[in-house]
Every structure is written in structure tokens, then in C-alpha cells.
């Protein structure tokens, strides 16, 4: 069953032109760009530094760029070809030996060389760069991204960049005038945008350029070890570029129309854009996304390892929940920590369920439309992640079979075979409970007024039939809580009496389940079983007696 928005491409485009969803806002920048300089193909680019493995930021950049690309296709009725290039900077010299690799001595002997000239410490590919490039492609393929892979080494060596490299040599004074004010005095004294690759050692050299010859297309430098004057062409992979000029050169050579970057690269984007203009081209459209923070609000750092990895997220939740996290407020700093996972899992399901009830305009503002490129799956998740976590926690059920027993009671006919996505979520919930909930689980002791309320709740639940609905149970729970100290005088019930404060439900979670919050309590009891819930209350009362 298709969940695409009905109507013609023109009707969809008309709605998209009015949408304030951020991928459409970004895509409209590209549409405006084409009005000034029409072309028959639009190139989107993402960059990757292959000295390390792809990470959660890599996923975020490709996922967000994919959303903008799809929005652009809708705005142009798919009449203009688009490509997404995942570009690997594998001509970069290896600066240090990574901590997380075998055979470090093998790699250490090749420091300074382009990553594609460093042996593969894993012994599976022709070079360390090739190994990490393969990991990047496998990573992107896992998520089904539509992209083309590009290797900087291949593009330099094949001559794809030669014309632009020669243009940069020709306009080197303009490029230097842009770069030098951004550098410390010591670095500025020896700076050159061109980095020769030493014919003797194969190392990428950070050396002063003694002379350049525009007509011959060469640069000359003094070998730092031998003192000999060496002249090399800037073309055919004999030189690479410092990374800001390199970024600009790539935009010009490939005709990149759109590339986003992290907030930490704002100054780099400005400088590369100026160089791009100096080379006679228009810098790409794009925006600077905010960086992720850890649980203490500190910037996440790969070297510190203080954030979530992609593998960690996918141990506890689906790729779609991660895509939702990336979709949300890309220009706002967000905590990327384990405790954000449950909310994103359940919010994704809520957006998916809401999609079916929305009109076309509302659907274009729904994150799932962008996550699934206009065709989200039909919602079919009868249990929330929060409820699953609470069921695992309350029963210490660290196996799927026990959990499915509860689910079958709550939603008769729902099985692992009928709902494979729910079966996957059961596995995620068990992993999450085992790693995060169980080690920190603590039960609060109830005070006397809370003990009295719990005893009354136990008696009231005991009177309910086994087949009582979640709604029936919730009504009983609500009525028992309608007493001091749980009254909310600002919130009135349908009968005009005071409502029940969240403190009542929080107390139930803290005393009975050893957690700060949980799902709707009536839904939990319906799934867990009234007799089990009564036994749980008995246990809590016994624990706290005298």
C-alpha cells in the first residue's frame, strides 16, 4: 500500500512551494540559484575524512542532504537530474596513527603520506584509505542512500582537477590574499595552497613554495631533508592542496551546487567560498548545522569518545528513529545521549500514525515524509517503546518470549510473525533495559499517604475483571489518585472536581517500577496483567513496611 501524496507533480510542487519544512527552504535556495544560472544537472556533495571510520555525524550529513535533494526534486517536478556525491578526502596526509587499529607500527612507518599510499593495517585492502573508503560505502549502503562515491586520489591522479588546479596556480596571488589574513604570523610566513608530494618519499609536504611557473604549470620547493631544489607539476596527482583551497577547487571543478557543513566550519566555508569566487565560480548553497552535545552539554568529540556511535544507536533503536533525530532542528544544538533514544522511537511512531490523518499540506511538514522520501510506510506499531521498556523493567524479562506474552495479552493476535518491526523493537527494548535501566534501577520508598493510596489502588484493581480495558484501568487509577497530596486544583475533571497531578503517576513509576517515568499506567497494567500489577503493589508495600 502506497502512502504517497495523491495528485500530479505540479499539484505537489505548488504545496511544496508554500511549505516551511526546512528541506524545502533549503531546496528553494537551489531553485533560485538555477534561475540565475540554469543547468541540466544539480550536484549535491558530502565530504568524508577517511582517517577514521564513518560515524553518526556522517550519517546525519548524508541523511539531511538526501532530504534536501528529495525536496528539490519535488520543487522541480523531477525535471532536472540530481546526483549526490560522497567525496572522500583520501589524498590527505596521515597525521597520526589512530588508536583503534592493529599493526600500528606498519602504519607509523608511513606517516605523512596520502591515506591511499599507507598500507592497510587490517590487511584487507590495497591501502588504509581504500579500507576506510570501503567502510564508508558499506555504511551508506546499509541505510539505502542513493549516492555516488568519489575518491580524491582518483580525481587528482586522473586529471579531473587539472584545469582548476592550473587556474588556481594562475590566480595564486588572489588565493594567498584570501588565506593569509586567516593565519597566524608563523604559519603565514611559509604558507602555500599547494602541497607537493615528495617524489623521493611520497610524503605530502607542508613546505614554502620557492617559485611557481604558471606557463609550465609547476611549483618549486627546497627539499627539507636534502636542501635540493625540486620542481613538480601541480597536475596529475603530483600535488594536493591545503584543505580550504582544496574544498573550493573541488566546488569549482565539479560544479557543486549544494553542500552543508558543521557549525565549526563556518569560517572555513567563508574562506573556501571566497576562493571559489576568485576562481570564477559561484560557491554552493548550503547551511551550517549545529553540533551534537553530550549529556553534560559539552561538544561531542571523536577523540574524547563522549557521544553516541552509530552502532550504539542502532543497538537500541531503528535507523528511522535516528533519521528523525537528524531531521529535527538541524540548526539547534542537541544532546546526543542514550536518554534521547526512547523519545525519538515513540515520536517517530506518532508522526507515522498522524500522517494517515493529515491532508497533503500537513504531510509535507511531517518529518516521516522527508525521512522516507515522500512515501512513508503504513503505521503498524500497536505498542510504544516506552511501554515495552516498562514491561521489561517490571518483569525483569530479558527475553523476547516473555515480552511477547505480555504483548499478546494486550493486543490479541499480534505476534512476531505478523509484526516484524515490533519484534525488532522488542530486541531494542531488551538491549536498552539491560545496558541502561537495570544498572541504575532504584525504588523509592513511599511515604505514609502514598502507602495508603497504593493499598487502595491494589484493592480497586483486584475488583476489576481480567479482561478490563486499558481505559477502564486508567479510570480506576485516576480516581484512586484523586486525593491529597495528588490533587491538581488548577486542572478540573469532567465532573468539575479537581484533577490529578502528575505527581501521582510519577510516584507509581518511582515506587513500583524503580524509574522516573513510564507509559500510560492503564496501558501498562493491561499488558502486564492485573494480577501481576496487584502482586507488584503487594511487593512494594511489603518492602516499605515498618
PDB file of N, CA and C in Angstrom, residues 443-447 450-451 510-511 540 543-545:
ATOM      1  N   UNK A 443      14.363   1.843  43.685  1.00  0.00           N
ATOM      2  CA  UNK A 443      12.968   2.012  44.081  1.00  0.00           C
ATOM      3  C   UNK A 443      12.878   3.022  45.221  1.00  0.00           C
ATOM      4  N   UNK A 444      11.976   3.964  45.069  1.00  0.00           N
ATOM      5  CA  UNK A 444      11.760   4.947  46.127  1.00  0.00           C
ATOM      6  C   UNK A 444      10.814   4.375  47.174  1.00  0.00           C
ATOM      7  N   UNK A 445      11.092   4.685  48.420  1.00  0.00           N
ATOM      8  CA  UNK A 445      10.191   4.257  49.497  1.00  0.00           C
ATOM      9  C   UNK A 445       8.969   5.183  49.533  1.00  0.00           C
ATOM     10  N   UNK A 446       7.747   4.637  49.606  1.00  0.00           N
ATOM     11  CA  UNK A 446       6.569   5.513  49.691  1.00  0.00           C
ATOM     12  C   UNK A 446       6.405   6.083  51.096  1.00  0.00           C
ATOM     13  N   UNK A 447       5.939   7.344  51.165  1.00  0.00           N
ATOM     14  CA  UNK A 447       5.598   7.912  52.473  1.00  0.00           C
ATOM     15  C   UNK A 447       4.221   7.376  52.868  1.00  0.00           C
ATOM     16  N   UNK A 450       1.268   7.926  50.587  1.00  0.00           N
ATOM     17  CA  UNK A 450       1.427   7.167  49.346  1.00  0.00           C
ATOM     18  C   UNK A 450       1.133   5.682  49.582  1.00  0.00           C
ATOM     19  N   UNK A 451       1.544   5.170  50.746  1.00  0.00           N
ATOM     20  CA  UNK A 451       1.240   3.765  51.074  1.00  0.00           C
ATOM     21  C   UNK A 451      -0.274   3.539  51.112  1.00  0.00           C
ATOM     22  N   UNK A 510       8.044   5.502  40.291  1.00  0.00           N
ATOM     23  CA  UNK A 510       9.230   5.510  41.151  1.00  0.00           C
ATOM     24  C   UNK A 510       9.167   4.407  42.217  1.00  0.00           C
ATOM     25  N   UNK A 511       7.981   4.196  42.801  1.00  0.00           N
ATOM     26  CA  UNK A 511       7.838   3.223  43.884  1.00  0.00           C
ATOM     27  C   UNK A 511       7.680   1.801  43.354  1.00  0.00           C
ATOM     28  N   UNK A 540       5.798  -3.907  46.769  1.00  0.00           N
ATOM     29  CA  UNK A 540       6.261  -2.569  47.154  1.00  0.00           C
ATOM     30  C   UNK A 540       5.835  -2.254  48.586  1.00  0.00           C
ATOM     31  N   UNK A 543       7.990  -4.285  50.948  1.00  0.00           N
ATOM     32  CA  UNK A 543       9.354  -3.732  51.016  1.00  0.00           C
ATOM     33  C   UNK A 543       9.422  -2.549  51.969  1.00  0.00           C
ATOM     34  N   UNK A 544       8.352  -1.754  51.959  1.00  0.00           N
ATOM     35  CA  UNK A 544       8.395  -0.499  52.709  1.00  0.00           C
ATOM     36  C   UNK A 544       7.717  -0.611  54.069  1.00  0.00           C
ATOM     37  N   UNK A 545       7.255  -1.810  54.443  1.00  0.00           N
ATOM     38  CA  UNK A 545       6.557  -1.963  55.731  1.00  0.00           C
ATOM     39  C   UNK A 545       7.549  -1.838  56.882  1.00  0.00           C
TER      40      UNK A 545
END
